[in-house]
Coordinates of C-alpha atoms in Angstrom, one line a residue:
M1 CA 181.1 113.5 218.3
I2 CA 178.4 111.2 219.6
L3 CA 176.9 114.1 221.4
F4 CA 176.8 116.1 218.2
L5 CA 175.3 113.2 216.3
I6 CA 172.6 112.8 218.9
L7 CA 171.9 116.5 218.8
F8 CA 171.7 116.4 215.1
L9 CA 169.3 113.5 215.1
A10 CA 167.1 115.2 217.7
V11 CA 167.0 118.3 215.6
A12 CA 166.2 116.3 212.5
L13 CA 163.5 114.4 214.3
A14 CA 162.1 117.7 215.5
V15 CA 162.2 119.2 212.1
A16 CA 160.7 116.1 210.6
W17 CA 157.9 116.1 213.1
N18 CA 157.1 119.7 212.4
A19 CA 157.4 119.2 208.7
R20 CA 154.7 116.5 208.7
V21 CA 151.3 117.7 207.5
I22 CA 148.2 115.6 208.0
V23 CA 145.2 116.7 205.9
P24 CA 142.0 115.1 207.3
A25 CA 139.5 113.4 205.2
D26 CA 137.0 115.6 203.3
H27 CA 139.4 118.4 203.6
V28 CA 142.0 120.1 201.4
G29 CA 145.3 121.6 202.4
I30 CA 146.1 125.2 201.2
I31 CA 149.8 126.0 201.3
T32 CA 151.3 129.4 202.0
R33 CA 155.0 130.0 201.3
R34 CA 157.1 132.4 203.3
Y35 CA 160.6 133.7 203.1
V36 CA 161.0 133.1 199.4
P37 CA 161.0 135.5 196.4
Q38 CA 157.7 136.8 195.1
H39 CA 156.4 135.7 191.7
P40 CA 157.5 138.1 189.0
D41 CA 154.1 138.0 187.2
R42 CA 151.8 140.6 188.8
A43 CA 148.9 138.5 187.8
Y44 CA 149.9 136.1 190.5
Q45 CA 150.3 138.4 193.5
H46 CA 148.0 136.5 195.8
V47 CA 147.9 132.9 194.4
N48 CA 150.7 131.7 192.2
P49 CA 151.2 128.5 190.2
H50 CA 154.8 128.1 191.4
N51 CA 156.6 127.9 194.7
A52 CA 156.9 131.7 195.0
R53 CA 155.9 133.6 198.1
G54 CA 152.3 133.6 198.9
V55 CA 149.4 131.2 198.5
L56 CA 150.2 128.3 196.2
A57 CA 147.7 127.2 193.6
R58 CA 148.3 123.6 194.3
T59 CA 146.6 122.0 197.2
L60 CA 147.2 119.0 199.5
S61 CA 144.7 116.1 199.3
P62 CA 143.7 114.2 202.5
G63 CA 146.6 112.3 204.0
V64 CA 150.2 112.8 205.3
H65 CA 152.4 115.3 203.5
W66 CA 156.0 116.7 204.3
L67 CA 156.8 120.4 204.0
W68 CA 159.5 122.6 205.5
P69 CA 157.9 124.0 208.6
V70 CA 159.5 127.3 208.5
F71 CA 158.8 128.2 204.9
N72 CA 155.4 126.6 204.5
S73 CA 152.2 126.7 206.4
V74 CA 149.1 124.6 205.6
D75 CA 145.5 125.5 206.3
C76 CA 143.1 122.6 206.1
V77 CA 139.6 123.6 204.9
P78 CA 136.6 121.4 204.1
R79 CA 136.3 120.4 200.5
V80 CA 133.5 122.0 198.5
H81 CA 130.3 119.9 198.6
V82 CA 127.6 120.9 196.2
P83 CA 124.2 119.5 197.5
Q84 CA 121.8 117.7 195.3
D85 CA 119.5 119.9 193.2
M86 CA 122.1 122.7 193.5
I87 CA 125.0 123.8 191.3
G88 CA 128.2 125.6 192.2
V89 CA 128.9 128.9 190.5
V90 CA 132.7 129.4 190.5
T91 CA 134.4 132.8 190.7
A92 CA 138.2 132.9 190.1
L93 CA 140.0 135.2 192.5
E94 CA 143.2 135.1 190.6
G95 CA 144.2 134.8 187.0
Q96 CA 144.5 136.8 183.8
N97 CA 142.3 139.7 183.0
R98 CA 139.3 138.9 180.8
S99 CA 140.1 139.3 177.2
G100 CA 136.6 139.7 175.9
R101 CA 133.9 142.2 176.7
G102 CA 131.7 139.8 178.5
R103 CA 131.2 139.3 182.2
L104 CA 132.2 135.7 182.2
A105 CA 135.7 134.3 182.0
R106 CA 136.6 131.8 179.3
H107 CA 136.7 128.2 180.2
V108 CA 140.0 126.4 180.9
D109 CA 140.2 122.7 181.4
C110 CA 141.3 122.3 185.1
D111 CA 139.5 119.2 186.4
N112 CA 136.5 121.1 187.7
F113 CA 138.7 123.8 189.2
Q114 CA 140.5 121.2 191.4
D115 CA 143.7 121.8 189.4
G116 CA 144.6 125.4 190.3
V117 CA 148.0 125.2 188.6
G118 CA 146.4 124.1 185.4
F119 CA 143.9 126.9 185.6
L120 CA 146.5 129.6 186.0
L121 CA 149.1 128.3 183.5
G122 CA 146.5 127.1 181.0
G123 CA 146.1 124.1 178.9
P124 CA 147.7 122.8 175.7
D125 CA 146.1 125.6 173.7
G126 CA 147.9 128.2 175.8
A127 CA 144.7 129.7 177.1
K128 CA 145.1 130.7 180.7
G129 CA 142.4 131.0 183.3
E130 CA 140.8 134.4 183.8
Q131 CA 139.5 136.2 186.8
G132 CA 135.9 136.5 187.5
I133 CA 132.8 134.3 187.1
Q134 CA 133.5 131.1 185.2
L135 CA 131.4 129.7 182.4
R136 CA 131.5 126.2 183.9
T137 CA 129.6 125.3 187.0
L138 CA 129.9 122.4 189.5
S139 CA 127.3 119.8 189.3
G140 CA 125.2 118.9 192.4
G141 CA 125.5 115.9 194.6
Q142 CA 129.4 115.8 194.5
A143 CA 132.4 117.1 196.5
Y144 CA 135.3 118.9 195.0
Y145 CA 138.9 119.5 196.3
I146 CA 139.1 123.1 195.4
N147 CA 141.5 125.8 196.6
T148 CA 139.2 128.2 198.3
R149 CA 141.8 130.9 198.2
L150 CA 141.8 130.7 194.4
F151 CA 138.1 130.0 193.8
R152 CA 135.0 131.0 195.5
V153 CA 132.0 128.7 195.0
E154 CA 128.4 130.0 195.4
M155 CA 125.5 127.5 195.7
R156 CA 122.6 128.1 193.4
P157 CA 119.5 126.0 192.9
R158 CA 119.3 124.0 189.7
T159 CA 116.8 125.2 187.1
Y160 CA 113.7 123.1 187.4
V161 CA 110.8 123.2 184.9
P162 CA 107.6 121.7 186.3
P163 CA 105.8 119.0 184.2
G164 CA 103.4 120.4 181.6
T165 CA 105.2 123.7 181.4
I166 CA 108.2 125.1 179.5
G167 CA 111.1 127.3 180.4
L168 CA 112.0 130.4 178.3
V169 CA 115.7 131.4 178.1
Q170 CA 117.3 134.7 177.8
A171 CA 121.1 134.9 177.3
R172 CA 122.9 137.5 179.4
E173 CA 126.1 137.1 177.4
G174 CA 127.1 136.6 173.8
G175 CA 127.1 138.5 170.6
V176 CA 124.8 141.4 169.8
R177 CA 122.0 140.3 167.5
P178 CA 121.0 142.5 164.5
P179 CA 118.3 145.1 165.2
D180 CA 115.8 143.4 162.9
Q181 CA 116.3 140.0 164.5
R182 CA 113.9 139.0 167.3
F183 CA 115.9 136.1 168.6
G184 CA 119.5 135.2 169.2
R185 CA 121.1 132.8 166.9
H186 CA 120.3 129.2 167.8
V187 CA 123.4 127.3 169.0
P188 CA 123.3 123.6 170.2
C189 CA 124.5 123.7 173.8
E190 CA 122.9 120.8 175.6
S191 CA 119.8 122.8 176.6
F192 CA 121.9 125.8 177.7
Q193 CA 124.0 123.7 180.1
D194 CA 127.2 124.1 178.1
G195 CA 127.9 127.8 178.2
E196 CA 131.2 127.4 176.5
A197 CA 129.6 125.8 173.5
F198 CA 127.0 128.5 173.4
L199 CA 129.5 131.3 173.2
A200 CA 132.0 129.5 171.0
G201 CA 129.2 128.7 168.5
G202 CA 128.3 132.4 168.2
G203 CA 125.4 132.5 170.6
E204 CA 123.8 136.0 170.9
Q205 CA 122.2 137.9 173.7
G206 CA 118.5 138.1 174.3
R207 CA 115.6 135.8 173.7
Q208 CA 116.4 132.3 172.6
L209 CA 114.4 130.1 170.2
A210 CA 115.0 126.9 172.0
I211 CA 113.0 126.2 175.2
L212 CA 113.4 123.9 178.2
G213 CA 111.0 121.0 178.4
G214 CA 108.9 120.4 181.5
G215 CA 109.6 117.8 184.2
N216 CA 113.4 118.2 184.1
S217 CA 116.2 119.9 186.1
Y218 CA 119.0 121.7 184.3
D219 CA 122.6 122.7 185.3
I220 CA 122.4 126.1 183.8
N221 CA 124.7 128.9 184.8
P222 CA 122.4 131.6 186.1
E223 CA 125.1 134.2 185.4
L224 CA 124.9 133.3 181.7
F225 CA 121.2 132.6 181.2
D226 CA 118.0 133.9 182.7
V227 CA 115.3 131.2 182.7
I228 CA 111.7 132.1 183.1
T229 CA 109.4 129.4 184.5
V230 CA 106.0 129.3 186.2
D231 CA 107.8 129.6 189.5
N232 CA 109.3 133.0 188.8
V233 CA 107.2 134.4 185.9
A234 CA 105.6 136.9 188.1
A235 CA 108.9 138.6 188.7
S236 CA 109.8 138.8 185.0
R237 CA 109.4 142.0 183.0
E238 CA 108.3 140.3 179.8
G239 CA 104.6 140.6 180.4
L240 CA 104.3 136.8 180.6
T241 CA 101.9 134.9 182.7
E242 CA 101.7 131.3 183.8
A243 CA 99.3 130.5 180.9
H244 CA 102.0 131.5 178.4
L245 CA 104.4 128.9 179.9
R246 CA 102.1 125.9 179.8
E247 CA 102.2 123.3 177.1
I248 CA 99.5 123.8 174.5
S249 CA 96.7 121.2 174.3
I250 CA 94.0 121.3 171.6
K251 CA 90.6 120.2 172.9
E252 CA 88.2 118.0 171.1
D253 CA 86.2 119.7 168.3
Y254 CA 88.8 122.5 168.0
T255 CA 91.7 123.1 165.7
G256 CA 94.8 125.3 166.5
V257 CA 95.6 128.0 164.0
V258 CA 99.3 128.9 164.3
I259 CA 100.5 132.5 163.9
A260 CA 104.3 132.8 163.5
L261 CA 105.5 136.0 165.2
D262 CA 108.9 135.7 163.4
G263 CA 110.0 134.7 159.9
A264 CA 110.4 135.9 156.4
D265 CA 108.4 138.9 155.3
P266 CA 105.4 137.6 153.3
G267 CA 105.1 140.9 151.3
Q268 CA 102.4 143.4 151.1
E269 CA 100.6 141.6 148.3
A270 CA 100.0 138.7 150.6
D271 CA 97.7 140.6 152.9
G272 CA 95.1 138.2 154.2
A273 CA 97.0 135.2 152.7
V274 CA 98.1 132.1 154.5
A275 CA 101.8 131.1 154.7
P276 CA 102.7 127.8 152.9
L277 CA 103.7 124.6 154.6
V278 CA 107.3 124.4 155.9
P279 CA 108.9 121.0 156.5
G280 CA 111.0 119.7 159.3
H281 CA 110.0 121.8 162.3
R282 CA 107.9 119.2 164.1
N283 CA 104.8 121.2 164.6
F284 CA 106.7 124.4 165.3
R285 CA 108.7 122.7 168.2
L286 CA 111.9 123.5 166.3
P287 CA 111.5 127.2 165.4
W288 CA 115.0 127.6 164.1
V289 CA 114.4 124.9 161.5
F290 CA 111.2 126.8 160.5
L291 CA 113.3 130.0 160.0
E292 CA 116.1 128.2 158.2
N293 CA 113.7 126.7 155.7
G294 CA 112.2 130.0 154.8
G295 CA 109.1 130.0 157.0
Q296 CA 107.1 133.2 156.7
R297 CA 105.6 135.4 159.4
G298 CA 101.9 135.3 159.9
V299 CA 99.1 132.8 159.8
Q300 CA 100.3 129.3 158.8
Q301 CA 98.6 126.7 156.7
E302 CA 99.6 123.9 159.0
T303 CA 97.2 123.6 162.0
L304 CA 97.5 121.8 165.3
G305 CA 95.0 119.1 166.0
K306 CA 93.8 117.2 169.1
G307 CA 96.4 114.8 170.4
P308 CA 99.7 115.3 172.2
S309 CA 100.6 118.5 174.0
Y310 CA 102.8 121.0 172.2
A311 CA 105.7 122.6 173.9
L312 CA 105.9 125.8 171.9
N313 CA 107.8 129.0 172.4
P314 CA 105.2 131.8 173.2
W315 CA 107.7 134.4 171.9
F316 CA 107.7 132.7 168.5
V317 CA 104.1 131.4 167.9
R318 CA 100.6 132.2 168.9
V319 CA 98.0 129.5 168.7
L320 CA 94.4 130.6 168.2
V321 CA 91.7 127.9 168.8
I322 CA 88.9 127.7 166.3
P323 CA 85.9 125.5 166.8
T324 CA 85.3 122.7 164.3
R325 CA 82.1 121.4 166.0
V326 CA 78.7 122.3 164.8
L327 CA 77.9 125.9 165.7
I328 CA 74.4 127.1 166.3
L329 CA 74.2 130.8 165.6
K330 CA 71.1 132.7 166.7
W331 CA 69.6 136.0 165.6
H332 CA 67.6 137.0 168.7
N333 CA 67.6 139.5 171.6
K334 CA 70.9 138.8 173.4
Q335 CA 71.4 138.6 177.1
Q336 CA 74.5 140.1 178.9
S337 CA 75.9 136.6 179.5
E338 CA 76.1 136.1 175.7
A339 CA 78.5 138.9 175.0
D340 CA 81.4 136.6 174.3
N341 CA 79.5 134.2 172.1
Y342 CA 80.4 134.0 168.4
D343 CA 76.9 135.3 167.5
A344 CA 77.0 138.2 170.0
D345 CA 76.6 140.8 167.2
L346 CA 73.6 139.0 165.7
G347 CA 70.4 140.6 167.1
Q348 CA 66.8 139.9 166.3
I349 CA 66.0 140.5 162.6
T350 CA 63.6 143.4 162.0
V351 CA 62.1 144.0 158.6
K352 CA 60.1 147.1 157.5
V353 CA 57.6 146.0 154.9
Q354 CA 55.7 148.5 152.7
G355 CA 57.6 151.3 154.5
R356 CA 55.5 151.2 157.6
F357 CA 54.9 147.6 158.9
E358 CA 57.8 146.3 161.1
L359 CA 58.1 142.6 161.5
S360 CA 60.6 140.7 163.7
V361 CA 61.8 137.2 163.3
D362 CA 64.3 134.9 165.0
L363 CA 66.8 132.9 162.9
W364 CA 69.0 129.8 163.7
Q365 CA 71.8 128.9 161.5
N366 CA 73.9 125.7 161.9
L367 CA 77.3 125.6 160.3
Q368 CA 80.7 123.8 160.7
I369 CA 84.2 125.0 160.0
P370 CA 86.6 122.4 158.6
P371 CA 90.2 122.6 160.0
R372 CA 91.6 123.4 156.6
V373 CA 89.4 126.5 156.3
A374 CA 90.3 127.9 159.7
P375 CA 93.6 129.5 158.8
A376 CA 92.0 131.6 156.0
L377 CA 89.3 132.8 158.4
V378 CA 91.9 133.8 161.0
S379 CA 94.1 135.5 158.4
Q380 CA 91.2 137.6 157.1
F381 CA 89.3 138.3 160.4
G382 CA 91.9 138.1 163.1
G383 CA 95.4 136.8 162.7
D384 CA 98.5 138.4 164.2
S385 CA 96.6 141.7 164.4
T386 CA 94.5 140.5 167.2
P387 CA 94.8 143.2 169.9
G388 CA 95.5 142.7 173.6
H389 CA 98.4 140.2 173.4
G390 CA 101.4 142.6 173.5
G391 CA 103.3 140.7 170.9
L392 CA 103.2 137.5 172.9
G393 CA 102.0 134.1 171.8
G394 CA 100.9 131.0 173.5
L395 CA 97.5 129.5 173.5
V396 CA 94.8 132.2 172.8
D397 CA 91.1 131.5 173.2
D398 CA 89.9 134.7 171.6
P399 CA 86.4 134.7 170.0
A400 CA 87.1 138.0 168.2
P401 CA 88.1 136.5 164.7
M402 CA 85.1 134.2 164.7
K403 CA 82.8 137.0 165.8
R404 CA 84.0 139.2 163.0
F405 CA 83.5 136.4 160.5
V406 CA 80.0 135.7 161.6
R407 CA 79.1 139.5 161.6
D408 CA 80.8 140.5 158.4
V409 CA 80.0 137.5 156.2
L410 CA 77.0 135.7 157.6
G411 CA 75.3 138.7 159.2
V412 CA 75.7 140.9 156.2
A413 CA 74.3 138.2 153.9
V414 CA 71.2 137.7 156.0
T415 CA 70.5 141.4 156.6
G416 CA 71.0 142.1 152.9
Y417 CA 68.5 139.4 151.9
F418 CA 65.8 140.6 154.2
N419 CA 66.3 144.2 153.1
E420 CA 65.9 143.2 149.4
I421 CA 62.6 141.3 149.9
A422 CA 61.2 144.0 152.1
M423 CA 61.4 146.4 149.2
T424 CA 59.4 144.1 146.8
Y425 CA 57.0 142.2 149.0
S426 CA 53.8 143.3 150.6
V427 CA 53.0 142.3 154.2
F428 CA 50.7 139.4 153.1
E429 CA 53.1 138.3 150.3
F430 CA 55.8 138.3 152.9
L431 CA 53.8 136.2 155.3
D432 CA 52.3 133.9 152.6
S433 CA 55.8 133.3 151.1
Y434 CA 57.3 131.9 154.3
E435 CA 58.6 128.7 152.8
D436 CA 60.0 130.6 149.8
V437 CA 61.7 133.1 152.1
R438 CA 63.3 130.3 154.1
K439 CA 64.5 128.4 151.0
N440 CA 65.9 131.6 149.4
L441 CA 67.5 132.6 152.6
T442 CA 69.2 129.2 152.8
D443 CA 70.5 129.6 149.3
R444 CA 71.8 133.1 150.0
V445 CA 73.7 131.8 153.1
K446 CA 75.1 128.8 151.2
H447 CA 76.4 131.2 148.6
A448 CA 78.0 133.6 151.1
L449 CA 79.6 130.9 153.2
G450 CA 80.5 128.6 150.3
K451 CA 83.2 131.0 149.2
W452 CA 85.0 130.4 152.5
G453 CA 84.5 126.6 152.4
V454 CA 82.3 126.6 155.5
K455 CA 79.8 123.7 155.7
I456 CA 76.2 124.8 155.9
L457 CA 74.0 122.3 157.8
E458 CA 70.5 123.8 158.5
T459 CA 68.7 127.1 158.5
N460 CA 65.7 127.5 160.8
L461 CA 63.4 130.6 160.5
G462 CA 61.1 131.5 163.3
D463 CA 57.6 133.1 163.0
F464 CA 57.2 136.7 161.8
E465 CA 55.8 138.9 164.6
P466 CA 54.7 142.5 164.5
V467 CA 57.0 144.8 166.4
D468 CA 54.1 147.0 167.4
P469 CA 51.1 145.0 168.8
S470 CA 48.7 147.7 167.6
M471 CA 49.8 147.0 164.1
L472 CA 48.1 143.6 164.3
E473 CA 44.6 145.2 164.1
A474 CA 45.6 147.3 161.1
L475 CA 47.0 144.1 159.5
K476 CA 43.7 142.3 160.2
A477 CA 41.6 145.0 158.7
E478 CA 43.8 145.2 155.6
L479 CA 43.8 141.4 155.4
I480 CA 39.9 141.3 155.5
E481 CA 39.7 143.9 152.7
E482 CA 42.3 142.1 150.6
M483 CA 40.6 138.7 151.2
R484 CA 37.2 140.3 150.1
G485 CA 38.8 141.7 147.0
K486 CA 40.3 138.3 146.2
T487 CA 36.8 136.7 146.7
L488 CA 35.2 139.1 144.3
D489 CA 37.9 138.6 141.8
Q490 CA 37.4 134.9 142.0
A491 CA 33.7 135.3 141.6
V492 CA 34.2 137.2 138.4
K493 CA 36.6 134.6 137.1
N494 CA 34.1 131.9 137.9
A495 CA 31.3 133.7 136.0
E496 CA 33.5 134.1 133.0
R497 CA 34.3 130.4 133.2
E498 CA 30.6 129.5 133.4
D499 CA 29.9 131.6 130.3
I500 CA 32.6 129.8 128.4
I501 CA 31.2 126.4 129.6
D502 CA 27.6 127.4 128.4
K503 CA 29.0 128.2 125.0
Y504 CA 30.7 124.9 124.7
L505 CA 27.6 123.1 125.9
A506 CA 25.4 124.9 123.4
R507 CA 27.8 124.0 120.6
A508 CA 27.8 120.4 121.7
E509 CA 23.9 120.3 121.9
A510 CA 23.7 121.8 118.4
R511 CA 26.1 119.3 117.1
R512 CA 24.1 116.4 118.7
V513 CA 20.8 117.6 117.3
G514 CA 22.3 118.0 113.8
L515 CA 23.7 114.5 113.9
E516 CA 20.3 113.2 115.0
I517 CA 18.4 115.0 112.2
K518 CA 21.0 113.8 109.7
A519 CA 20.5 110.2 110.9
E520 CA 16.7 110.5 110.6
V521 CA 16.8 112.1 107.2
E522 CA 19.1 109.4 105.9
A523 CA 16.9 106.7 107.4
L524 CA 13.3 108.0 106.7
G525 CA 13.7 110.7 104.2
R526 CA 13.4 114.4 104.4
D527 CA 9.6 114.7 104.1
N528 CA 8.8 111.9 106.5
V529 CA 11.1 113.4 109.1
A530 CA 9.4 116.8 108.6
M531 CA 6.0 115.2 109.0
I532 CA 7.0 113.3 112.1
R533 CA 8.4 116.4 113.7
I534 CA 5.3 118.6 112.9
V535 CA 3.1 115.9 114.3
R536 CA 5.2 115.9 117.4
E537 CA 4.7 119.6 117.7
F538 CA 1.0 119.2 117.3
A539 CA 1.0 116.5 119.8
G540 CA 2.4 118.9 122.3
F541 CA -0.4 121.5 121.9
D542 CA -2.9 122.1 124.7
V543 CA -6.4 121.0 123.6
P544 CA -9.7 120.8 125.4
Q545 CA -9.7 117.9 127.8
Y546 CA -13.2 116.9 127.0
I547 CA -12.3 115.9 123.5
G548 CA -11.7 112.2 123.6
G549 CA -10.2 112.5 127.0
G550 CA -6.8 112.2 125.5
G551 CA -5.7 115.8 125.6
D552 CA -3.5 115.7 122.4
I553 CA -4.0 116.7 118.7
S554 CA -4.5 113.1 117.5
A555 CA -7.7 112.8 119.6
Y556 CA -8.7 116.2 118.4
L557 CA -8.3 115.3 114.7
S558 CA -10.1 112.0 115.1
T559 CA -13.2 114.0 116.2
M560 CA -13.1 116.3 113.2
P561 CA -15.0 115.5 110.0
L562 CA -12.9 114.6 107.0
P563 CA -13.7 117.9 105.1
A564 CA -12.6 119.9 108.1
V565 CA -9.4 118.0 108.3
Q566 CA -8.8 118.5 104.6
D567 CA -9.6 122.2 105.0
L568 CA -7.0 122.4 107.8
L569 CA -4.4 120.7 105.7
A570 CA -5.2 123.0 102.8
R571 CA -4.6 126.0 105.0
L572 CA -1.3 124.7 106.2
R573 CA -0.3 124.0 102.6
Q574 CA -1.2 127.5 101.5
L575 CA 0.9 128.9 104.4
R576 CA 3.8 126.9 103.2
L577 CA 3.4 128.2 99.6
D578 CA 3.2 131.8 100.8
Q579 CA 6.5 131.4 102.7
Q580 CA 8.3 129.8 99.7
L581 CA 7.1 132.5 97.3
T582 CA 7.9 135.5 99.6
P583 CA 10.4 137.8 97.8
G584 CA 13.8 138.2 99.6
S585 CA 13.0 135.3 101.9
N586 CA 16.1 134.3 103.8
R587 CA 14.9 130.7 104.0
Q588 CA 17.7 128.2 103.6
E589 CA 17.6 124.5 103.1
L590 CA 19.1 122.3 105.8
T591 CA 21.7 120.2 104.0
S592 CA 23.0 117.0 105.3
D593 CA 26.4 118.6 105.8
D594 CA 24.9 121.2 108.0
A595 CA 23.1 118.6 110.0
G596 CA 26.2 116.5 110.3
K597 CA 28.0 119.5 111.7
G598 CA 25.2 120.2 114.2
E599 CA 24.9 123.7 112.7
V600 CA 21.7 125.5 111.6
P601 CA 22.0 128.5 109.3
T602 CA 21.2 131.8 110.9
G603 CA 17.6 132.9 110.6
T604 CA 16.3 129.4 109.4
E605 CA 15.5 127.8 112.7
Q606 CA 11.8 128.8 112.5
T607 CA 11.5 127.8 108.7
V608 CA 12.8 124.3 109.3
S609 CA 10.5 123.7 112.2
T610 CA 7.2 125.0 110.8
A611 CA 7.0 125.7 107.0
D612 CA 8.9 122.7 105.8
L613 CA 7.3 120.4 108.3
V614 CA 3.8 121.8 107.7
G615 CA 4.2 121.2 103.9
A616 CA 5.3 117.7 104.6
A617 CA 2.4 117.1 106.9
H618 CA 0.0 118.6 104.2
D619 CA 1.3 116.3 101.6
A620 CA 1.0 113.4 103.9
A621 CA -2.6 114.3 104.7
D622 CA -3.5 114.6 101.0
G623 CA -2.0 111.2 100.5
E624 CA -4.0 109.7 103.3
A625 CA -7.2 111.2 101.9
E626 CA -6.6 109.8 98.5
S627 CA -5.9 106.4 100.0
L628 CA -9.3 106.6 101.7
N629 CA -11.1 107.4 98.4
T630 CA -9.2 104.9 96.2
G631 CA -8.4 102.3 98.7
E632 CA -4.7 102.3 97.8
A633 CA -1.9 102.5 100.2
Y634 CA -0.3 105.9 100.5
S635 CA 3.5 106.3 99.9
P636 CA 5.3 109.6 100.1
E637 CA 7.7 108.6 97.3
T638 CA 4.7 108.1 94.8
R639 CA 3.1 111.4 95.5
P640 CA 4.0 114.1 93.1
R641 CA 5.6 117.3 94.5
T642 CA 3.6 120.5 94.1

């Protein structure tokens, strides 16, 4: 009996010793059952959640465990360690067949795949784990006690987006989006790190509206999402470049015109129009908000200014930079290096005047485009029809819209103006009217650009030069002839003016003489004035110098005898009487009114200056003779008229 007891204890100790299982640290024990019935569910042929034959789903953690040595065997394997900056992609080797059409198995809560039994049997909701690649991944920098016979873990690098860039996401799983929809439905899913939330929320395959910001690493399941970054963009088939994946920065003196590549249809009647403002999308950083609030496709009224960088989805928007600085546009002979300038299509201006003279001139126009005007210019002259971008967005520094605007608006206005004046001006009028040409050209440019709200600063016009140097000699000859003709025309005008001046001077002199005669008549009397004037006339006669040495009529009369003087006066009196009695005589009396007006009746000038004055002189002589005989003083008023 004692021997049997000792033998029993020895066997028990041997069994106990063999039943002891020690799982080292950082390891996990995987149990295999033998000599027991197989699990009735064919889904658990290799790994089962119970104690049936085969590999058990449960594992042994580090430490000492007791198992029947005959029925159980334990393999100790290292626990799964996921390095830093890596993630673990898990594939279930056992479980239910996938219920959906996707490649990924649905998620079951199982303590990061450390609870194999919970994975196979399912959680409270009854959902059991499925075979294949799992939605959930294992985060880096941690170790996991995972049954490697139930799960296979593959290390993949975390998704890293360098600073200053963005990451674009394409979903490999999810619903099928409608054919007219460019992007999958937006679903909040922690920047695509929660694949379960993405699928549960109705996430769709294809391009996603949300992007990944730069300077971060993401635990994204690469079996669910493809992420395009600057590190792998060359291998993508989307036509993207590194430039598309960089954050957008607007330089000083520029504005960013945004062109939405998706959104509501603006309608055919809105051709060339600008889409209205849409609230809430944070400068197009939240494109799904833009779409939900009715944002339209095409050029947007809202622009991007200088300031922070903009992390924008190049699949959703294109940003075209338009200069807001002062632009100096030149019409001159262009060099090859100026092909990309905004004024590349503006050549030197050539004007054909009078149908044969070609003149060339350079022109400089300064203008400035306000930011609020830029969207309308892009909509009309560029916009989303700008070729060469393959439907992609991002930052675009394309001068084509501005070149079209300068050519079709400013260039047409300038060319049209010069063509108009060339038809109406001669060469010399053209050259002489330089300031008028410049001023009128400025007005024409202001009118053309004012319709677009563009600010006009200064218009500078160069000198007109003949295209053919030989034309200069012809112009000189024609100029000489034209100047000679102008000189002769001016001489004729001057002669006509002198005639007019002489007429006015004659009238003034006549008026002055008349006023003088009137004043003398009023002061001295008519006869005395006549006598004085005839004596003045006699005094002006030429007489022999030897008479008295005086050389005038007074000296001559003083030498004559009195009878001779009387005879002379008698002859003068008779001459007067003959003139007064001549029939049909046109003699007219000079009235005081006529004298006051300075006018002498036609045909009477000689009568007034001779006959009347001679008669007055004769009367005066007779009076003087009587006074000599009688000794009385002579007075013209006391002498009777004959």
